[in-house]
Tab-separated table of C-alpha atoms in Angstrom:
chain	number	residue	atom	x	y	z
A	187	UNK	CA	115.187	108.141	130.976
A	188	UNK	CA	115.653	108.992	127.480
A	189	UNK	CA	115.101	105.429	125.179
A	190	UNK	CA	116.723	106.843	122.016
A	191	UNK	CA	119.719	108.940	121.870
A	192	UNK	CA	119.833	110.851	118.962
A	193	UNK	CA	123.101	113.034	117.506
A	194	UNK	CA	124.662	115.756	116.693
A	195	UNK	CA	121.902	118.235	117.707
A	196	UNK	CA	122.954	119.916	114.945
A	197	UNK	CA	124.649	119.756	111.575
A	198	UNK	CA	125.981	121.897	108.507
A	199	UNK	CA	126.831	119.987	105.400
A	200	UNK	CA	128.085	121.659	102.062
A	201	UNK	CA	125.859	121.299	99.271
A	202	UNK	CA	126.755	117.548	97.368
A	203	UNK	CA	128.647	116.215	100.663
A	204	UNK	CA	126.776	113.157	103.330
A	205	UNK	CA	125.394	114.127	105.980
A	206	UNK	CA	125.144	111.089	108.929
A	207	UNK	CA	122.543	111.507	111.655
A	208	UNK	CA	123.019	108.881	114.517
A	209	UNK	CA	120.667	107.385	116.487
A	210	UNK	CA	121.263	104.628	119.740
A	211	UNK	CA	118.642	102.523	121.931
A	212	UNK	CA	118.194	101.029	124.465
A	213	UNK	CA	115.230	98.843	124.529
A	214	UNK	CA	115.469	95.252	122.849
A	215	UNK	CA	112.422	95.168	122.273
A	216	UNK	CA	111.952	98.134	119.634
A	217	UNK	CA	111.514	96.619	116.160
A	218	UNK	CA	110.728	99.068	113.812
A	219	UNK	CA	113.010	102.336	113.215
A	220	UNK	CA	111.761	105.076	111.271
A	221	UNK	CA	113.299	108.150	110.479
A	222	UNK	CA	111.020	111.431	110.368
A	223	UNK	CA	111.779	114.730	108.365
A	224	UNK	CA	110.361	117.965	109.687
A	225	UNK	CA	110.317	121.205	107.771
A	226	UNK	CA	109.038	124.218	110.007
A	227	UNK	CA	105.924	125.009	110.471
A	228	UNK	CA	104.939	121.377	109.627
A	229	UNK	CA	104.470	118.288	110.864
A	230	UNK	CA	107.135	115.617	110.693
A	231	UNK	CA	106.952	112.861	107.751
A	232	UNK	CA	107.965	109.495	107.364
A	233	UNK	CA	111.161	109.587	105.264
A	234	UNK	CA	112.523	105.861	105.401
A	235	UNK	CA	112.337	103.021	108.092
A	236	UNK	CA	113.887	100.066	108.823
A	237	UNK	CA	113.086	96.777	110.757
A	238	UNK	CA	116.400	95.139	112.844
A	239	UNK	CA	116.447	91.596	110.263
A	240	UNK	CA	118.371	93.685	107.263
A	241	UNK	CA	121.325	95.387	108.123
A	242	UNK	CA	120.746	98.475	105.537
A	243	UNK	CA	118.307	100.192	103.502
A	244	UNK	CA	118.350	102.602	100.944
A	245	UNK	CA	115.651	104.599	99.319
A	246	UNK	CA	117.553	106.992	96.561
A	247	UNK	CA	119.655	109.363	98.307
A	248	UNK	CA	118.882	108.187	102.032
A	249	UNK	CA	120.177	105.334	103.473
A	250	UNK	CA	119.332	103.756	106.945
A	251	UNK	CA	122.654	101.063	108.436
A	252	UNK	CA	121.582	99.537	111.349
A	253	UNK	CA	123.870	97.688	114.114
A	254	UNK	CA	121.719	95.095	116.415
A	255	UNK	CA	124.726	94.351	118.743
A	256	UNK	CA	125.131	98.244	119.060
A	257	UNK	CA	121.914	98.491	119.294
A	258	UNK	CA	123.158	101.538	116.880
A	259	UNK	CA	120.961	102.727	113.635
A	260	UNK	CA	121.810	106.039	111.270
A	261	UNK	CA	121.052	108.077	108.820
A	262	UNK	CA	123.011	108.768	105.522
A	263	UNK	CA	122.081	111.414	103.543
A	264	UNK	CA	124.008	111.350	99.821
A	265	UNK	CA	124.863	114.452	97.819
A	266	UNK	CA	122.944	116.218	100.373
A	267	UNK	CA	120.858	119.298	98.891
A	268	UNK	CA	119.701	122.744	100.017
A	269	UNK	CA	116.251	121.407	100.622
A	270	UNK	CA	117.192	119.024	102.523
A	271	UNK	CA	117.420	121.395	104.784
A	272	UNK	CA	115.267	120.134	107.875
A	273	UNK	CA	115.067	118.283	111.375
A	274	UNK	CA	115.691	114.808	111.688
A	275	UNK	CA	114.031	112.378	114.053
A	276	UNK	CA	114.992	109.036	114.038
A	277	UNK	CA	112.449	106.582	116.222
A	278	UNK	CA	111.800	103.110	117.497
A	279	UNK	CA	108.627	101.139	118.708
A	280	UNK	CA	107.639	98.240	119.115
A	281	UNK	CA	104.106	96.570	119.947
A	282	UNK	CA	103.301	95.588	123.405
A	283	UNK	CA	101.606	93.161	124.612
A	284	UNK	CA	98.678	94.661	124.883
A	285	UNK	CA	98.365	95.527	121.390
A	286	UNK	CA	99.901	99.571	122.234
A	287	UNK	CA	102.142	100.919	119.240
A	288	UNK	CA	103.783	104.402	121.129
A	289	UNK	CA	107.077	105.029	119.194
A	290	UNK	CA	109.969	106.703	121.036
A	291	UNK	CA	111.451	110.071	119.574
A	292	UNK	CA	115.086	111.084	119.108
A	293	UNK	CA	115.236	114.953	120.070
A	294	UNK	CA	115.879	115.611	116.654
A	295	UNK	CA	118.924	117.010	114.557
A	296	UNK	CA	118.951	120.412	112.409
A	297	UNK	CA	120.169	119.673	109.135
A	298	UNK	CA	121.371	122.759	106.950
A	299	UNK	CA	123.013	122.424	103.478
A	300	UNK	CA	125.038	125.081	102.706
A	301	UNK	CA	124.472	126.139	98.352
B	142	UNK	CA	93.886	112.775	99.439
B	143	UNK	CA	93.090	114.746	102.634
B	144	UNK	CA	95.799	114.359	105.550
B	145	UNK	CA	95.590	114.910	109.388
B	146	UNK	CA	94.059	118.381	109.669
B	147	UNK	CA	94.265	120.528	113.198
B	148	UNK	CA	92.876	123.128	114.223
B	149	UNK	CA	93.403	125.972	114.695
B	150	UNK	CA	96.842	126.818	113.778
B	151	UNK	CA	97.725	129.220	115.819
B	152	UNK	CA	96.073	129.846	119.346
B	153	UNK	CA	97.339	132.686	121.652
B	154	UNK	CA	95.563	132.628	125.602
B	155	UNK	CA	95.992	134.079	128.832
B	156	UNK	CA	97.237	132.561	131.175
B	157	UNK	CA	94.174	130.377	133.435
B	158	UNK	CA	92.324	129.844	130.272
B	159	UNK	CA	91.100	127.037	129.108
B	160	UNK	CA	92.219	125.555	125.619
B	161	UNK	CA	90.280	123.092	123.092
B	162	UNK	CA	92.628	121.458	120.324
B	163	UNK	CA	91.392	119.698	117.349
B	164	UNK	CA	92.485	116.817	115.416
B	165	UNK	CA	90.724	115.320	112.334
B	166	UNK	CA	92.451	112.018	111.917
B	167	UNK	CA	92.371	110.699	108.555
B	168	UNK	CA	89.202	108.436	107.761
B	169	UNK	CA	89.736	105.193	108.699
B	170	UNK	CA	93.163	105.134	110.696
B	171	UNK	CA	92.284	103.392	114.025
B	172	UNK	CA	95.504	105.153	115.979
B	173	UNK	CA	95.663	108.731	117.044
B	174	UNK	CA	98.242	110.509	118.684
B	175	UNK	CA	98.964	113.588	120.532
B	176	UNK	CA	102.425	115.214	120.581
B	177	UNK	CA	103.834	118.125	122.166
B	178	UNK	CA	106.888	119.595	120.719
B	179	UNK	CA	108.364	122.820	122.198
B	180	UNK	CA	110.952	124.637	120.707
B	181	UNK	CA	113.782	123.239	119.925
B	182	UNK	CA	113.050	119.699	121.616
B	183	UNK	CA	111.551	116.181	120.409
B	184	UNK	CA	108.271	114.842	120.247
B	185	UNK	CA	106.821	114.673	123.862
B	186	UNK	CA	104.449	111.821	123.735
B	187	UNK	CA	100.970	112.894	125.444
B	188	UNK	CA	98.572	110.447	124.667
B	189	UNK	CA	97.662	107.748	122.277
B	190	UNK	CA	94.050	105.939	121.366
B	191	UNK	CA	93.626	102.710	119.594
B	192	UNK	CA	90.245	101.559	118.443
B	193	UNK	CA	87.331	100.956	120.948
B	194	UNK	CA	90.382	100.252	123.958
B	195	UNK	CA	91.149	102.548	126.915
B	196	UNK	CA	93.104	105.674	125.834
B	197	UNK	CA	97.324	105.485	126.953
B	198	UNK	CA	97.302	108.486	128.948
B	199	UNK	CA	100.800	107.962	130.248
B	200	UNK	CA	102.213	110.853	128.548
B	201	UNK	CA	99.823	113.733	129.805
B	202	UNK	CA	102.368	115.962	132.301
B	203	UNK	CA	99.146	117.169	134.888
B	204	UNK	CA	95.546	116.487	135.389
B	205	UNK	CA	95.412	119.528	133.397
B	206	UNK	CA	95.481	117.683	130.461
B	207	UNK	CA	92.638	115.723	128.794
B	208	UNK	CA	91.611	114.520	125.624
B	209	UNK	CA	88.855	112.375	123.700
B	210	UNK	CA	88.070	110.844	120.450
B	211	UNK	CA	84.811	110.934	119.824
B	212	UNK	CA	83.277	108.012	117.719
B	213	UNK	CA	86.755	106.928	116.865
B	214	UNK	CA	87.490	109.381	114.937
B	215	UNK	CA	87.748	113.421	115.350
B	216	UNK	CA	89.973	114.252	118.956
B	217	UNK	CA	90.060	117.390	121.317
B	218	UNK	CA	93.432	117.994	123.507
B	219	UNK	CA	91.553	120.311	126.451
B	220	UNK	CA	94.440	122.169	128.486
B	221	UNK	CA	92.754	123.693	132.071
B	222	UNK	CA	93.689	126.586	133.234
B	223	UNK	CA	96.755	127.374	130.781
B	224	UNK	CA	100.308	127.900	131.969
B	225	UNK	CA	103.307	129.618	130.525
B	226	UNK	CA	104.973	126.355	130.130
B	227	UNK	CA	102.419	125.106	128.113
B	228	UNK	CA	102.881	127.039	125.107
B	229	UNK	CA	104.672	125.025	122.187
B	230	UNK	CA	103.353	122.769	119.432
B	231	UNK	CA	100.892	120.627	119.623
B	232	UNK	CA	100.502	117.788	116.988
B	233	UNK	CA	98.248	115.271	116.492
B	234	UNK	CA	99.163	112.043	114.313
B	235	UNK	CA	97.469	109.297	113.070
B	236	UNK	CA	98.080	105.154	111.498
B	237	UNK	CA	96.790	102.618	110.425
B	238	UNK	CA	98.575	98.903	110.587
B	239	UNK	CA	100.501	98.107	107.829
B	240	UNK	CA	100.913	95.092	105.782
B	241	UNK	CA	104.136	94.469	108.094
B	242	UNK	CA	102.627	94.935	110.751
B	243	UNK	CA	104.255	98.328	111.574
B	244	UNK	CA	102.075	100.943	112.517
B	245	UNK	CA	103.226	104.656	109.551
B	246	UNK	CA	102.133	107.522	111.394
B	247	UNK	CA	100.761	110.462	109.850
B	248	UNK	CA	101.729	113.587	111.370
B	249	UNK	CA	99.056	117.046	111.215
B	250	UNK	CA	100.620	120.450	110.754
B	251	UNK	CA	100.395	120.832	114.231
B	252	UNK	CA	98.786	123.764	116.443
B	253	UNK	CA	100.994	126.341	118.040
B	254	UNK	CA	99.748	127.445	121.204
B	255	UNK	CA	101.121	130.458	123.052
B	256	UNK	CA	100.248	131.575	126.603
B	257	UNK	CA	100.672	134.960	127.934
């Protein structure tokens, strides 16, 4: 059972246009989304994150909106860039009750901006 | 300041061989993670350890798998008898609670493990 949906698997964008990476969940619980950028050969890195009491956040170019009812949260990427050329995972957790922290991955989207 | 470091990079094996992973969290982050990530897919949790408590092995696929943090800090992902399936990226993350109580992970570069 897959707890975060994450699309499109891929994406092309031309250099200066938004590119929008969706993300949906299913768990209620999850209160904290963070979005992860992965360049190959490394490992991913937190980009922005959001918890479910503001409805959007913005850090520069990126922007996380976030829908509680739709239990719905995506990314906006402004006057995308060529090196912002990467994989996208978006993510929730949430801590149990037993004090565990596991976040649950999106399967990631390939982001390529086109010069 | 120094990140999650893994080693080693890259690790080719044959098939039925045993594999030793390291992670080298960085100092003082209580959380460590283990990932698996083969190409193309998401993050496959493995498993996840948290102070002094009882490792989360939930995510480990087979009995295969193992892994241990030693003194609560450097960890070893040991792989038994290695199958084709097996081979991706393996990456190792670790976090420390933040002032909001949300938990940043820090991802290593990650070790790519092929088996022939």
């Amino acid at each position: 059972q897959q707890q975060v949906k994450q699309s499109p698997q891929s994406l092309i964008v031309q250099k200066g246009g938004i590119s929008i990476i969706n993300c949906a969940y299913e768990n209620t619980a999850f209160d904290y989304f963070p979005w992860y950028q992965q360049f190959p050969g490394k490992g991913p890195a937190l980009l922005i994150a959001i918890r479910p009491d503001v409805s959007e956040k913005k850090e520069g170019r990126f922007t996380i909106s976030f829908n509680k009812s739709a239990k719905q949260f995506s990314l906006h990427i402004m006057d995308s860039q060529p090196g912002d050329s990467a994989t996208y995972f978006c993510a929730a957790s949430h801590t149990t009750s037993g004090g565990s922290y596991i976040p649950t991955f999106g399967r990631g989207t390939s982001l390529i901006v086109h010069p | 300041g120094a990140g999650v470091s893994q080693s080693p990079s890259n690790k080719v094996t044959e098939k039925g061989k045993d594999v030793e992973l390291r992670c080298d969290p960085i100092s003082g982050h209580t959380a460590l993670y283990w990932y698996r990530q083969s190409l193309g897919q998401g993050l496959e949790f493995l498993i996840y350890f948290q102070g002094n408590s009882a490792p989360d092995k939930s995510g480990l696929p087979s009995d295969r798998f193992s892994a241990e943090r030693t003194g609560g800090s450097v960890s070893t992902l040991t792989i038994q008898r290695t199958q084709q399936e097996d081979s991706a990226v393996y990456l190792c993350a670790s976090s420390l609670k933040g002032l909001e109580g949300t938990y940043e992970q820090y991802f290593g570069p990650g070790t790519r493990l092929t088996v022939t």
